[in-house]
Coordinates of C-alpha atoms in Angstrom, one line a residue:
M1 CA 27.4 108.3 84.2
E2 CA 31.4 108.6 85.0
V3 CA 33.0 106.2 87.5
R4 CA 36.4 106.6 88.5
I5 CA 37.5 103.1 88.3
E6 CA 40.5 101.0 86.5
D7 CA 40.0 101.6 82.9
S8 CA 39.9 97.6 81.9
W9 CA 37.3 97.1 84.7
K10 CA 35.2 100.3 83.8
Q11 CA 35.0 98.9 79.8
K12 CA 33.8 95.5 81.2
L13 CA 31.4 97.0 83.9
A14 CA 30.4 99.6 81.9
P15 CA 26.6 98.5 81.2
E16 CA 26.1 98.7 84.8
F17 CA 27.1 102.6 85.4
D18 CA 24.0 103.3 83.4
K19 CA 21.0 101.1 84.9
P20 CA 19.2 102.5 87.1
Y21 CA 19.7 100.8 90.2
F22 CA 23.8 102.3 89.7
G23 CA 22.1 106.0 89.7
E24 CA 20.0 105.5 92.7
L25 CA 23.1 103.4 94.5
T26 CA 25.1 106.4 93.9
H27 CA 22.7 109.0 95.2
F28 CA 22.7 106.8 98.2
V29 CA 26.3 106.6 98.9
K30 CA 26.8 109.8 98.2
N31 CA 24.5 111.2 100.9
E32 CA 26.0 108.8 103.5
Y33 CA 29.7 110.4 103.0
T34 CA 28.3 113.8 103.1
S35 CA 25.6 113.2 106.4
G36 CA 28.3 110.9 108.3
R37 CA 31.2 108.7 108.6
V38 CA 31.4 105.7 106.1
Y39 CA 33.8 103.2 105.3
P40 CA 36.3 102.8 103.2
P41 CA 37.5 106.7 102.3
A42 CA 35.7 107.4 99.4
K43 CA 38.8 107.2 97.1
L44 CA 39.0 103.8 98.2
I45 CA 35.9 102.2 97.1
F46 CA 37.0 100.5 94.3
N47 CA 40.1 99.7 95.7
A48 CA 40.1 95.9 94.6
F49 CA 39.5 96.9 90.9
D50 CA 42.3 99.6 90.6
L51 CA 45.3 97.4 92.1
C52 CA 43.9 94.6 89.8
P53 CA 43.0 95.2 86.5
F54 CA 40.6 92.5 84.5
D55 CA 43.3 90.8 82.9
N56 CA 45.3 90.1 85.9
V57 CA 42.6 88.2 87.9
K58 CA 44.0 84.5 88.9
V59 CA 42.0 84.4 92.3
V60 CA 38.7 85.8 93.1
I61 CA 38.2 86.1 97.1
I62 CA 34.5 86.9 98.2
G63 CA 34.0 89.0 101.5
Q64 CA 30.7 90.2 102.7
D65 CA 31.3 93.9 103.5
P66 CA 33.9 96.5 104.4
Y67 CA 35.3 96.6 108.5
H68 CA 33.2 99.2 110.2
G69 CA 35.9 100.6 112.5
P70 CA 38.0 103.3 112.8
G71 CA 41.3 103.1 110.0
Q72 CA 40.3 99.3 109.1
A73 CA 38.6 99.2 105.8
H74 CA 40.5 100.1 102.6
G75 CA 39.0 98.4 100.1
L76 CA 40.2 95.1 99.9
C77 CA 38.2 92.4 101.8
F78 CA 39.7 90.6 105.0
S79 CA 42.5 93.2 104.6
V80 CA 43.5 96.2 106.7
P81 CA 46.3 99.0 106.2
E82 CA 49.7 98.7 107.5
G83 CA 49.9 99.3 111.5
I84 CA 46.4 98.4 112.1
D85 CA 45.5 95.2 114.3
F86 CA 44.8 92.3 112.8
P87 CA 41.0 91.4 112.7
P88 CA 40.1 87.8 113.9
S89 CA 39.4 86.5 110.5
L90 CA 42.6 87.6 109.1
V91 CA 44.3 86.3 112.1
N92 CA 43.1 82.9 111.0
I93 CA 43.8 83.4 107.3
F94 CA 47.0 83.8 108.3
K95 CA 47.2 80.7 110.5
E96 CA 45.9 78.4 107.7
I97 CA 48.3 79.6 105.2
N98 CA 51.0 79.0 107.7
D99 CA 49.8 75.6 108.2
D100 CA 49.0 74.9 104.7
L101 CA 52.3 76.2 103.0
H102 CA 54.3 76.9 106.1
V103 CA 54.7 81.0 105.3
E104 CA 55.4 82.7 108.4
I105 CA 52.8 85.1 109.5
P106 CA 53.6 88.5 108.1
Q107 CA 54.1 91.9 110.1
S108 CA 51.4 93.6 108.3
G109 CA 47.7 92.9 107.1
N110 CA 48.0 94.8 104.3
L111 CA 46.8 92.4 101.0
E112 CA 47.6 94.7 98.5
R113 CA 50.8 92.3 98.1
W114 CA 48.2 89.7 97.0
A115 CA 46.1 92.1 94.7
K116 CA 49.1 93.2 92.8
Q117 CA 49.6 89.7 91.9
G118 CA 46.0 89.0 91.0
V119 CA 43.8 88.2 93.9
L120 CA 40.7 90.3 93.5
L121 CA 39.7 91.1 97.1
L122 CA 36.2 91.6 96.8
N123 CA 33.6 92.8 99.5
A124 CA 29.8 91.7 98.0
T125 CA 29.1 95.4 99.4
L126 CA 31.8 98.3 99.1
T127 CA 30.7 100.6 101.8
V128 CA 29.4 100.7 105.1
K129 CA 28.5 103.3 107.8
A130 CA 30.8 103.5 110.7
H131 CA 29.8 101.0 113.5
Q132 CA 27.0 99.4 111.8
A133 CA 27.9 96.1 110.2
G134 CA 25.5 95.2 106.9
S135 CA 24.4 99.2 106.9
H136 CA 25.0 99.7 103.3
Q137 CA 23.7 96.1 102.3
N138 CA 20.7 95.8 99.7
K139 CA 21.5 99.4 98.1
G140 CA 22.8 98.1 94.7
W141 CA 26.3 97.0 95.7
E142 CA 25.3 93.5 95.5
Q143 CA 23.9 93.4 92.2
F144 CA 27.3 95.3 90.7
T145 CA 29.5 92.9 92.4
D146 CA 27.5 90.2 91.0
A147 CA 28.1 91.6 87.6
A148 CA 31.7 91.7 87.9
I149 CA 32.0 88.1 89.1
R150 CA 29.9 87.2 86.1
V151 CA 31.9 88.6 83.7
L152 CA 34.9 87.3 85.4
N153 CA 33.3 83.8 85.1
E154 CA 32.4 84.1 81.3
E155 CA 35.2 86.1 79.7
K156 CA 38.1 84.3 81.7
E157 CA 39.0 80.6 82.4
H158 CA 41.5 78.8 84.9
L159 CA 40.1 81.0 87.6
V160 CA 40.1 80.2 91.7
F161 CA 37.3 81.3 93.5
L162 CA 38.0 80.6 97.3
L163 CA 34.0 81.2 98.7
W164 CA 34.3 81.3 102.5
G165 CA 31.0 81.1 104.5
S166 CA 27.5 80.2 102.9
Y167 CA 27.4 84.2 102.0
A168 CA 29.8 84.1 99.4
Q169 CA 29.0 80.5 98.8
R170 CA 25.5 81.5 97.6
K171 CA 26.8 84.9 95.5
G172 CA 29.2 82.2 93.5
E173 CA 26.4 79.5 92.8
F174 CA 26.6 80.5 89.1
I175 CA 29.9 79.9 89.0
D176 CA 30.9 77.4 85.9
R177 CA 32.9 74.7 87.9
K178 CA 33.8 73.3 84.8
R179 CA 35.5 76.3 83.7
H180 CA 36.9 77.7 86.9
L181 CA 38.3 75.8 90.2
V182 CA 35.9 76.5 93.0
L183 CA 36.8 76.3 96.5
Q184 CA 34.4 76.5 99.6
S185 CA 34.6 76.1 103.2
P186 CA 33.6 77.9 106.5
H187 CA 33.9 81.4 106.9
P188 CA 37.4 81.9 108.9
S189 CA 35.5 83.9 111.5
P190 CA 36.5 82.6 114.9
L191 CA 32.5 81.5 115.3
S192 CA 32.9 79.2 112.2
A193 CA 36.8 78.7 111.5
Y194 CA 37.3 75.5 113.7
R195 CA 34.2 73.7 111.7
G196 CA 36.6 73.2 108.5
F197 CA 38.1 76.3 107.5
F198 CA 41.4 75.4 109.3
G199 CA 42.5 72.5 107.1
N200 CA 40.8 73.4 104.0
G201 CA 44.2 73.5 102.2
H202 CA 42.8 76.2 99.8
F203 CA 45.8 78.1 99.3
S204 CA 48.0 75.5 98.5
K205 CA 45.2 73.9 96.3
A206 CA 45.0 77.4 94.3
N207 CA 48.6 77.5 93.7
S208 CA 48.9 73.9 92.5
Y209 CA 45.5 74.5 89.9
L210 CA 47.3 77.8 89.0
A211 CA 50.7 76.2 88.1
E212 CA 48.8 73.2 86.3
N213 CA 47.1 75.7 84.1
G214 CA 50.4 77.6 82.9
L215 CA 49.7 80.7 85.4
E216 CA 52.5 82.2 88.2
P217 CA 51.0 80.6 91.6
I218 CA 50.7 83.3 94.1
N219 CA 52.9 84.2 96.9
W220 CA 50.8 83.7 99.9

């Protein structure tokens, strides 16, 4: 199956595109886009991969599914396009960066600037029906994104995985902790941020690990 995704990822994930589940997923997603409002825009479904080629990946942040409100989702977990109000979890992420690294809270919630530095902002599910959180879960996306995490785990070294909340932590259970740095904490959602997301120091810890392994730290 021909899939429009960045070339290095196309090579790494080629086995997935020919599996039955991916054909069923593609059929389902196409029907959803033609029959109603789905986010993100179709051309941005693989935006996380397109902005962060395989060889560039240094940090992986795992989200659950895209924002389901108008104009919010653009294919990068936790990120919103220019001019869109910050969702609560993103507000808390910026608060923690400010506290951890004394970096000013930015004017824009667009995290493309992170992706271009090597941060893979990967939702477990890459599409969602408008105003229906979780509506495209268990259709095949999770198997596809597991495959992406698995190839990173097996073929790269010294990655940093940021796993916030129990969902991301379950998804990252198989990551080799001897080969990579895995940082876990509660989710940045207002429901859980005060239970240990705030004060987790993940951004400074990630940068220290990258520097120790000869990699350029992220300008968060």
